[in-house]
PDB file of C-alpha atoms in Angstrom:
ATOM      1  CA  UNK A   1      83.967 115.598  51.517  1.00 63.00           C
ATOM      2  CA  UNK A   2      83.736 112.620  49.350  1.00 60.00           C
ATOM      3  CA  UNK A   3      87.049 111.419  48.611  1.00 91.00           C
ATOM      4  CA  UNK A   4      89.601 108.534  48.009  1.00 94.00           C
ATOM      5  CA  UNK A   5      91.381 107.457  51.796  1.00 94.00           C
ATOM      6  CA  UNK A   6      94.377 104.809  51.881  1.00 94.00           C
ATOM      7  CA  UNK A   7      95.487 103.325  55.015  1.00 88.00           C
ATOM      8  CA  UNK A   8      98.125 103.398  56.590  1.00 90.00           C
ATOM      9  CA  UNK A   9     100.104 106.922  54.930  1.00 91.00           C
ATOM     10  CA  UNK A  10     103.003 104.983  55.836  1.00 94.00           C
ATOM     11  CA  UNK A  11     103.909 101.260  55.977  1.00 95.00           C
ATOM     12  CA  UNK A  12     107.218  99.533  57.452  1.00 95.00           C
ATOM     13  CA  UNK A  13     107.387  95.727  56.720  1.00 94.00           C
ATOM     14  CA  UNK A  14     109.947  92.842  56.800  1.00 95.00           C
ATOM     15  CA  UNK A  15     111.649  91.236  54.020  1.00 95.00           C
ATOM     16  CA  UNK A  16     109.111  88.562  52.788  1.00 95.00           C
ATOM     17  CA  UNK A  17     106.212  89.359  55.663  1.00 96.00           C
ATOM     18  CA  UNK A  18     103.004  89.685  53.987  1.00 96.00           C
ATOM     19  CA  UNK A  19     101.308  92.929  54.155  1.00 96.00           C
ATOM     20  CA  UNK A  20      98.489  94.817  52.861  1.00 96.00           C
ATOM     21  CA  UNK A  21      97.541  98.452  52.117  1.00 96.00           C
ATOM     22  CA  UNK A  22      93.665  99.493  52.292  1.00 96.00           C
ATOM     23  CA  UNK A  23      92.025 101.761  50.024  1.00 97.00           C
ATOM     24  CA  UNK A  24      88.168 103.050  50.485  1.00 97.00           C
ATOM     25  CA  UNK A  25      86.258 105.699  48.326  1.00 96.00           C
ATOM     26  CA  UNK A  26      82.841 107.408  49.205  1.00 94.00           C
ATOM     27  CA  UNK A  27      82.918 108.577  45.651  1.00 92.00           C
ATOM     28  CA  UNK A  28      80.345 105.308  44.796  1.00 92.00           C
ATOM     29  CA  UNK A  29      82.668 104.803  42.003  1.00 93.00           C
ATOM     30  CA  UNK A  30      82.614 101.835  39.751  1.00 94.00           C
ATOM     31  CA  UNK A  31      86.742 101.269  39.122  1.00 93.00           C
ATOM     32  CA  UNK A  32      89.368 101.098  41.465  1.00 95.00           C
ATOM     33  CA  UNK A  33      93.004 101.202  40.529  1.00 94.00           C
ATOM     34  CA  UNK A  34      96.375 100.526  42.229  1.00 96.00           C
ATOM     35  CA  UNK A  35      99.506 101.742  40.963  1.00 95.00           C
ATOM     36  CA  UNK A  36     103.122 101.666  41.628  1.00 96.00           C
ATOM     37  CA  UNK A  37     105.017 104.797  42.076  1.00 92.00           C
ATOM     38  CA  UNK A  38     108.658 104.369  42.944  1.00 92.00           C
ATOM     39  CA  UNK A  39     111.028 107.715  43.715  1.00 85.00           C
ATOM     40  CA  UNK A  40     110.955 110.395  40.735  1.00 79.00           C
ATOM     41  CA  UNK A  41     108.872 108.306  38.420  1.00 85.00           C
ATOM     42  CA  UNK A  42     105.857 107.860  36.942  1.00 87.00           C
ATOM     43  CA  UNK A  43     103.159 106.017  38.444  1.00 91.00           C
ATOM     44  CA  UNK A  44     103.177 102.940  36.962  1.00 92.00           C
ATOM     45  CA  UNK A  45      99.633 100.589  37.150  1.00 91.00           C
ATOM     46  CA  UNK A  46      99.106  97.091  38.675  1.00 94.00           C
ATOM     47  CA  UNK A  47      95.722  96.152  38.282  1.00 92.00           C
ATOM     48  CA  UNK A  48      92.563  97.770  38.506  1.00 92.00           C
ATOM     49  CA  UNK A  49      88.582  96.382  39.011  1.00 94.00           C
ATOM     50  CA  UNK A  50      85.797  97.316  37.126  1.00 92.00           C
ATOM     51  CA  UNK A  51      82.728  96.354  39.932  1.00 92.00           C
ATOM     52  CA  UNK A  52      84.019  92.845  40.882  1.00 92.00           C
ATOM     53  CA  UNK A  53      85.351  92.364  37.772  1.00 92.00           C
ATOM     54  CA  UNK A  54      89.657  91.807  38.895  1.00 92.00           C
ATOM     55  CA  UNK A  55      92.395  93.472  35.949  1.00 90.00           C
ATOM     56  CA  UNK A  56      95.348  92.571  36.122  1.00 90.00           C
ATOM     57  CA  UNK A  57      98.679  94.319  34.137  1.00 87.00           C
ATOM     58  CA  UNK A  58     100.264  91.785  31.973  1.00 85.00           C
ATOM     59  CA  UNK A  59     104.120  93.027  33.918  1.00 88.00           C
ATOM     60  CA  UNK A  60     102.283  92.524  37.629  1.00 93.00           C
ATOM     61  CA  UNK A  61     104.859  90.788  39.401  1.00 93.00           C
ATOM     62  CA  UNK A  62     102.565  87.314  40.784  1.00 93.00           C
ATOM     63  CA  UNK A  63     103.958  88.575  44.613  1.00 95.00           C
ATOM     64  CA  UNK A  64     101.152  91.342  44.219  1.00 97.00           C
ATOM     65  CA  UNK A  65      97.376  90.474  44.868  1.00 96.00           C
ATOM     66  CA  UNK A  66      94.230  92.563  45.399  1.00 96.00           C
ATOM     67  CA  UNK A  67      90.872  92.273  46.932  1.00 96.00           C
ATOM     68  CA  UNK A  68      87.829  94.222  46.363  1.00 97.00           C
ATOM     69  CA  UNK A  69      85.304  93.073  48.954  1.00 96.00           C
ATOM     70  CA  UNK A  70      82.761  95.844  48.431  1.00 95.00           C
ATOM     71  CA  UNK A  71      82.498  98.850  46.192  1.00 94.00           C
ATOM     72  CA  UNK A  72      83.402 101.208  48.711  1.00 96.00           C
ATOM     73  CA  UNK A  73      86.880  98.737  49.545  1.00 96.00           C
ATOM     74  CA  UNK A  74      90.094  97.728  47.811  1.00 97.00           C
ATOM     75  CA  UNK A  75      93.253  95.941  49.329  1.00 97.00           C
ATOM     76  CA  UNK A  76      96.401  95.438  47.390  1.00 97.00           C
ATOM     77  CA  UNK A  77      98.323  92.491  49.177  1.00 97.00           C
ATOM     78  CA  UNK A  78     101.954  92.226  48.712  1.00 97.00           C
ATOM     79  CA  UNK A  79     102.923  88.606  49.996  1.00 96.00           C
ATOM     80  CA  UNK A  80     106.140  88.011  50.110  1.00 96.00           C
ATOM     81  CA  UNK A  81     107.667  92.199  49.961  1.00 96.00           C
ATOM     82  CA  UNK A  82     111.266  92.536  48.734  1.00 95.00           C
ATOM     83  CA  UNK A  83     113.390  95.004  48.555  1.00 94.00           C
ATOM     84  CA  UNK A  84     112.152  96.618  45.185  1.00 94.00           C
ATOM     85  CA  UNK A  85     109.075  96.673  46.141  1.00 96.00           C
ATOM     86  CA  UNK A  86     109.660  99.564  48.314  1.00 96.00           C
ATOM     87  CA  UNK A  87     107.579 102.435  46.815  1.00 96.00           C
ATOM     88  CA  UNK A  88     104.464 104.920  46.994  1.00 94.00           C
ATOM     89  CA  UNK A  89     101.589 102.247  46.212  1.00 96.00           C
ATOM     90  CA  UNK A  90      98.380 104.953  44.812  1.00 95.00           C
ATOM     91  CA  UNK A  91      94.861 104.019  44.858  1.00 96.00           C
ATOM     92  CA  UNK A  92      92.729 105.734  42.449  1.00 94.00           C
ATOM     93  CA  UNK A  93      89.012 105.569  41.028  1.00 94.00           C
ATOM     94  CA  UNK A  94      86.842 106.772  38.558  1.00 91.00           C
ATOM     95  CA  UNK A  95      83.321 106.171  37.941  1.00 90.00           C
ATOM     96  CA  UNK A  96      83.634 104.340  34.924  1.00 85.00           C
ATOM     97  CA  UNK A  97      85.854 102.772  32.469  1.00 78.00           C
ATOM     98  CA  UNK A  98      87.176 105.377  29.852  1.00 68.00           C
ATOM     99  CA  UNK A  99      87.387 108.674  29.535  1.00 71.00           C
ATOM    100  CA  UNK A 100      86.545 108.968  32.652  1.00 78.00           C
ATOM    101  CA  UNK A 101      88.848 111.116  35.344  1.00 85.00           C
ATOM    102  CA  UNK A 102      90.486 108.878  37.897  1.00 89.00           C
ATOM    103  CA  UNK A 103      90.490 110.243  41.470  1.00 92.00           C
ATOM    104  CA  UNK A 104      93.496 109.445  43.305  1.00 93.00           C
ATOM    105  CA  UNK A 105      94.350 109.023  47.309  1.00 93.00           C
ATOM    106  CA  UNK A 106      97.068 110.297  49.133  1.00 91.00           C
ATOM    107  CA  UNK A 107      99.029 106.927  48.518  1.00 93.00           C
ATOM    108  CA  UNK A 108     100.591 104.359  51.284  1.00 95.00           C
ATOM    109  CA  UNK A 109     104.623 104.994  51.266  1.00 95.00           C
ATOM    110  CA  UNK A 110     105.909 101.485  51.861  1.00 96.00           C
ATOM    111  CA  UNK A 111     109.438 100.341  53.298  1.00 96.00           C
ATOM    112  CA  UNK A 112     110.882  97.218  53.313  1.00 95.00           C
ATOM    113  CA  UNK A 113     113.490  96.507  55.962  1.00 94.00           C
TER     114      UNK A 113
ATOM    115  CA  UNK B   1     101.524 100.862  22.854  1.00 69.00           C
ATOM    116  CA  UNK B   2     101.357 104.300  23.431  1.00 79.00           C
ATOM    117  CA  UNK B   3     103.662 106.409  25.260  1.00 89.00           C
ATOM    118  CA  UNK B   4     103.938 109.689  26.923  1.00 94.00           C
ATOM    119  CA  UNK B   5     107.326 111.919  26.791  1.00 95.00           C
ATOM    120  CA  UNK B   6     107.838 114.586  29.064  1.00 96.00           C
ATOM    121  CA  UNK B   7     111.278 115.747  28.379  1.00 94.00           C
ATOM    122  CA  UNK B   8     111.816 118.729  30.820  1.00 95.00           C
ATOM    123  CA  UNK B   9     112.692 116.931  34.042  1.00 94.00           C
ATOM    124  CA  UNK B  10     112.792 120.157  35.896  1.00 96.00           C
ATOM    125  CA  UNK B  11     111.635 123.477  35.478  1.00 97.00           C
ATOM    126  CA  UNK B  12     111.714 127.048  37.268  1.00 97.00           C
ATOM    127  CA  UNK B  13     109.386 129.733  37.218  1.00 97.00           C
ATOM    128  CA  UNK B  14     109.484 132.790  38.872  1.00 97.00           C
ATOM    129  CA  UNK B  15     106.517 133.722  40.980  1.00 97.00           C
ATOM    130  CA  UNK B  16     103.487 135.998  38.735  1.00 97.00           C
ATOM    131  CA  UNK B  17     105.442 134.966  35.702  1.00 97.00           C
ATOM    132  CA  UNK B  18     104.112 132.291  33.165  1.00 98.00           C
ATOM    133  CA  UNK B  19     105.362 128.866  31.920  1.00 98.00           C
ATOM    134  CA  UNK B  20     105.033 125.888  29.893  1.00 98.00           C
ATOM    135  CA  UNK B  21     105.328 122.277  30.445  1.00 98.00           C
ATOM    136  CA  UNK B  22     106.392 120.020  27.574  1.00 98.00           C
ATOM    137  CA  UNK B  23     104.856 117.199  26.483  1.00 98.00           C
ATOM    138  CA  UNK B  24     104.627 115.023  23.435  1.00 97.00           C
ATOM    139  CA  UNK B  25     102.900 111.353  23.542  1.00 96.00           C
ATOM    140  CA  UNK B  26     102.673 108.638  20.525  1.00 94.00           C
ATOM    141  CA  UNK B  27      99.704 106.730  19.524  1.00 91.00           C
ATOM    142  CA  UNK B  28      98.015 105.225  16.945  1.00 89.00           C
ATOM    143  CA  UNK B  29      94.609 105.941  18.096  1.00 88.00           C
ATOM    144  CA  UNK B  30      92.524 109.251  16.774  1.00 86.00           C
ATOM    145  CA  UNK B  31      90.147 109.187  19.670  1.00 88.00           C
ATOM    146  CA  UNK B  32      91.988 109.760  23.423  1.00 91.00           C
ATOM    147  CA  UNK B  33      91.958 111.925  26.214  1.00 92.00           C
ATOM    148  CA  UNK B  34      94.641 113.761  27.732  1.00 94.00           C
ATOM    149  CA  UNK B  35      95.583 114.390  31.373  1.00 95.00           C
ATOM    150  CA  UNK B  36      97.906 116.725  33.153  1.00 97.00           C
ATOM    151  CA  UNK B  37      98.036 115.759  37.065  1.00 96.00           C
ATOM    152  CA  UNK B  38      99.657 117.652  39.950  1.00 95.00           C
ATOM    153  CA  UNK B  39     101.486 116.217  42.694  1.00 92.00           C
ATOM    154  CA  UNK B  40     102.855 118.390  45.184  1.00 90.00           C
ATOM    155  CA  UNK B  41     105.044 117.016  47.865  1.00 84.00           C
ATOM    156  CA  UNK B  42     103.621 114.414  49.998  1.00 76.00           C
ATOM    157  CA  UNK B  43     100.330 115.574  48.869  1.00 79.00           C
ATOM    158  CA  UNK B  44      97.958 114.051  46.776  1.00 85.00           C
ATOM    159  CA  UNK B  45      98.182 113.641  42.808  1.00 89.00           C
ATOM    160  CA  UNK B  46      95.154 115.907  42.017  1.00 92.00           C
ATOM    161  CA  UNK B  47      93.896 116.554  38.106  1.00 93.00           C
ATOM    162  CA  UNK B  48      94.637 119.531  36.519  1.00 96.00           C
ATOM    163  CA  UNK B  49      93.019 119.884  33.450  1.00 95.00           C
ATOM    164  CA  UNK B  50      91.713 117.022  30.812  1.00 94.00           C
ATOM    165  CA  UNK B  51      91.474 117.480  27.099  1.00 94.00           C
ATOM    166  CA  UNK B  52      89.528 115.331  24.625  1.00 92.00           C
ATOM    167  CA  UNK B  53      91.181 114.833  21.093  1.00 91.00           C
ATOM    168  CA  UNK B  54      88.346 115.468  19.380  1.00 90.00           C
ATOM    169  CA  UNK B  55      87.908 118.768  20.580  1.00 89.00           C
ATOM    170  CA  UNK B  56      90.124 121.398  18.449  1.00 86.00           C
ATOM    171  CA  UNK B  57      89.398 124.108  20.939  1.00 91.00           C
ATOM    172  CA  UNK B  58      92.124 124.128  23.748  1.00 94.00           C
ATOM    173  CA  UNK B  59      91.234 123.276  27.669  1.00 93.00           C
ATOM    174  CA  UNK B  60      91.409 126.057  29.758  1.00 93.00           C
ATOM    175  CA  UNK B  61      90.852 126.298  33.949  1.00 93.00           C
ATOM    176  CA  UNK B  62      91.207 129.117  35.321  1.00 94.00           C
ATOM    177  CA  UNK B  63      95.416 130.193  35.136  1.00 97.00           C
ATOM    178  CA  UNK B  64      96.249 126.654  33.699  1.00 97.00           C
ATOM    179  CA  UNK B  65      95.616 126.154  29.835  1.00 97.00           C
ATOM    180  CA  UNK B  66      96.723 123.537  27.190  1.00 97.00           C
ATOM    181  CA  UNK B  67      98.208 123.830  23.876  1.00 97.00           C
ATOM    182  CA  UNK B  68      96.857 120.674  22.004  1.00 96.00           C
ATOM    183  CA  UNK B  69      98.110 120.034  18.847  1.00 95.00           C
ATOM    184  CA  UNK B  70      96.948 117.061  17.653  1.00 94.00           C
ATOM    185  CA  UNK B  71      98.875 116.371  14.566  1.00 93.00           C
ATOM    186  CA  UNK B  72     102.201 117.398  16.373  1.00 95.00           C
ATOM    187  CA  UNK B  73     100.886 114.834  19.007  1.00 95.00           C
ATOM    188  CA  UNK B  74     102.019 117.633  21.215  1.00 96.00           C
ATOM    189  CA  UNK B  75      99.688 118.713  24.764  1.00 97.00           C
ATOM    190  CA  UNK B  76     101.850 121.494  26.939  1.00 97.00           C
ATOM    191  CA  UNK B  77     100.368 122.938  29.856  1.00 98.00           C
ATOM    192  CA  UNK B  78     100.734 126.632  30.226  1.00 98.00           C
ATOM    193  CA  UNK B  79     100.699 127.765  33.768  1.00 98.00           C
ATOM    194  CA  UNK B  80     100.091 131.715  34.136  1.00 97.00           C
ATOM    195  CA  UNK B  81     100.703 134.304  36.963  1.00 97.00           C
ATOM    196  CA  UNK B  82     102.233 131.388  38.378  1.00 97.00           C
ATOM    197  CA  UNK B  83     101.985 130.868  42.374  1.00 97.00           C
ATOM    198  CA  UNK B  84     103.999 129.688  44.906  1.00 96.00           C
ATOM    199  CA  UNK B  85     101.432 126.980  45.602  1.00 95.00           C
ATOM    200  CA  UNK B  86     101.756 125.598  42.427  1.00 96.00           C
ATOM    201  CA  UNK B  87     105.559 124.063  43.204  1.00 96.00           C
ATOM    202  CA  UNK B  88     104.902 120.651  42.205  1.00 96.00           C
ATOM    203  CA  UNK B  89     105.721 117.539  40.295  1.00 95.00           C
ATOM    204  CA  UNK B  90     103.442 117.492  37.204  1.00 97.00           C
ATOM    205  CA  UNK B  91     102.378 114.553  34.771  1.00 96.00           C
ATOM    206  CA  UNK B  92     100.867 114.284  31.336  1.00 97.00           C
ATOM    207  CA  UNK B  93      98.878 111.415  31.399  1.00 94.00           C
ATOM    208  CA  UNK B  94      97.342 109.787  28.103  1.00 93.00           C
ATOM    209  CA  UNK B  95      94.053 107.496  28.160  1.00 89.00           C
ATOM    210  CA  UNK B  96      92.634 105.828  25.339  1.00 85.00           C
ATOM    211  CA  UNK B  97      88.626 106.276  24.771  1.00 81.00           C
ATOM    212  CA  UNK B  98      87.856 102.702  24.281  1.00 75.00           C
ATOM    213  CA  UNK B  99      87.503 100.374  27.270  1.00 62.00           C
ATOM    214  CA  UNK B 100      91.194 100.143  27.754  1.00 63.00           C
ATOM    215  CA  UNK B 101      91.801 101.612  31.190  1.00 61.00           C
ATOM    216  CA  UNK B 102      95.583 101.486  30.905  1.00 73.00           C
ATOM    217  CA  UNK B 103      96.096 105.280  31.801  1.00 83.00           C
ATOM    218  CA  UNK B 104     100.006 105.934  30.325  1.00 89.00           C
ATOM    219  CA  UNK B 105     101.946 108.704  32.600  1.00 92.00           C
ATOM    220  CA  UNK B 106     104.693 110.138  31.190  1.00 94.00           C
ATOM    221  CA  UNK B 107     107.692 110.255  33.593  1.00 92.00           C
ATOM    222  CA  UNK B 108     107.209 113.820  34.892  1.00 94.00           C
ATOM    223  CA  UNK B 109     108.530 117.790  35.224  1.00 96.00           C
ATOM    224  CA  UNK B 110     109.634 119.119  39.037  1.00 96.00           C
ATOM    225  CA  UNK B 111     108.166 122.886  38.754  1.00 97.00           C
ATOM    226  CA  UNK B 112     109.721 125.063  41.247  1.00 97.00           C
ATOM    227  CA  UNK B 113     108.233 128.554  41.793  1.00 97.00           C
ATOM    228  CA  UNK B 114     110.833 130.974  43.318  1.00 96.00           C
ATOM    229  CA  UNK B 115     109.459 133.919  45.099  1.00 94.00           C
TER     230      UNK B 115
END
C-alpha cells in the first residue's frame, strides 16, 4: 500500500548527540511536513518542503534541521537534543500546498537520556 | 492567527450509542478547510472527515458526520453507533485555502468507548 513510513518507531539519544529521524512516502507527493507532538498535545509544526523548496516555522528552535534529498525522502536532524525535545516527531505529506489532505506516518517517539 | 479550541478534553461514549465532539476555531479568513483527525494509541493520526467552508451542506462518511456552522465558527464531529474501535484521541484541525500550509490543530478530545 502506498503510504507514509518513519524510521526508527522509536529513538533513544544522549543529551546533545546529534540524531536524525527518516521519513519516506511512496505517495509521489509534492510536500512533506514535520511536526512536533509532545504528550497530550497537539501536534505542533516545524517546517515543511514544498519540492525542494525548505519552510521553516518562524518558533523552530535553530537546534532543528531538515533535509529533503529526493521526493520520496525527508530527514529532520536534531543536533544538539535536550531534554525538551523529547517528543513524538510526525512526518506527514500531501500532494500539494492547500487544501490539500496531509497524510501522516506513524511518527518516531524520541527520548533523550 | 487563527486558532482551533477544542474544549472537551475527554469524553465517554457508550458502545452503539452516539456522540459529539466540540469544536470552535477563530479566523478571519472566509475561505478554509476543516479537518477532524484520529489518533488512536500508538497508531497512526489518520483523517476523518474534511469540510470546505464554502460548502453549506455538512460532511458526512459513513457513521462520522459534521455540524458546520460557519457563522458560529463552530465544526463538531458527530460519531454514531459508536464502536469500540473508535477509542481514540481526536483533533480538529483548521487549514487556510491560500498557500499558507500552516495546518492549526486544536489541542484535542480523549474518546473512550465503554462496552
Amino acid at each position: 500500500d502506498a503510504m507514509v513510513i518513519q524510521n526508527p518507531r522509536y529513538q533513544v539519544t544522549q543529551f546533545g548527540k546529534p540524531v536524525t529521524l527518516s521519513c519516506s512516502q511512496t505517495l509521489n507527493h509534492n510536500v512533506m511536513y514535520w511536526y512536533q507532538q509532545k504528550s497530550s498535545q497537539a501536534p505542533k509544526l516545524l517546517f515543511h518542503y514544498y519540492d525542494k523548496d525548505f519552510n521553516n516555522e518562524a518558533d523552530t528552535p535553530d537546534n532543528f534541521q531538515s533535509r529533503r534529498p529526493n521526493t520520496s525522502f525527508c530527514f529532520l536532524d536534531i543536533r544538539s537534543p535536550g531534554l525538551g525535545d523529547a517528543a513524538m516527531y510526525l512526518c506527514a505529506t500531501s500532494r500539494d500546498r492547500a487544501p490539500e489532505t496531509q497524510y501522516f506516518g506513524p511518527g518516531t517517539r524520541l527520548l533523550v537520556l | 492567527a487563527q486558532t482551533v479550541t477544542q474544549s472537551q478534553p475527554e469524553m465517554s461514549v457508550q458502545e452503539a450509542e452516539t456522540v459529539t465532539l466540540s469544536c470552535t476555531y477563530d479566523t478571519s479568513e472566509s475561505d478554509y478547510y476543516l479537518f477532524w483527525y484520529k489518533q488512536p494509541p500508538s497508531r497512526q493520526m489518520i483523517l476523518v472527515i474534511r469540510q470546505e467552508a464554502y460548502k453549506q451542506q455538512n460532511a458526512t462518511e459513513n457513521r462520522f458526520s459534521v455540524n458546520f456552522q460557519k457563522a458560529a465558527k463552530s465544526f463538531s464531529l458527530k460519531i454514531s453507533d459508536s464502536q469500540l474501535g473508535d477509542a481514540a484521541m481526536y483533533f480538529c484541525a483548521y487549514r487556510s485555502a491560500d498557500n499558507n500550509n500552516d495546518m492549526r490543530f486544536g489541542a484535542g478530545t480523549r474518546l473512550t468507548v465503554k462496552p
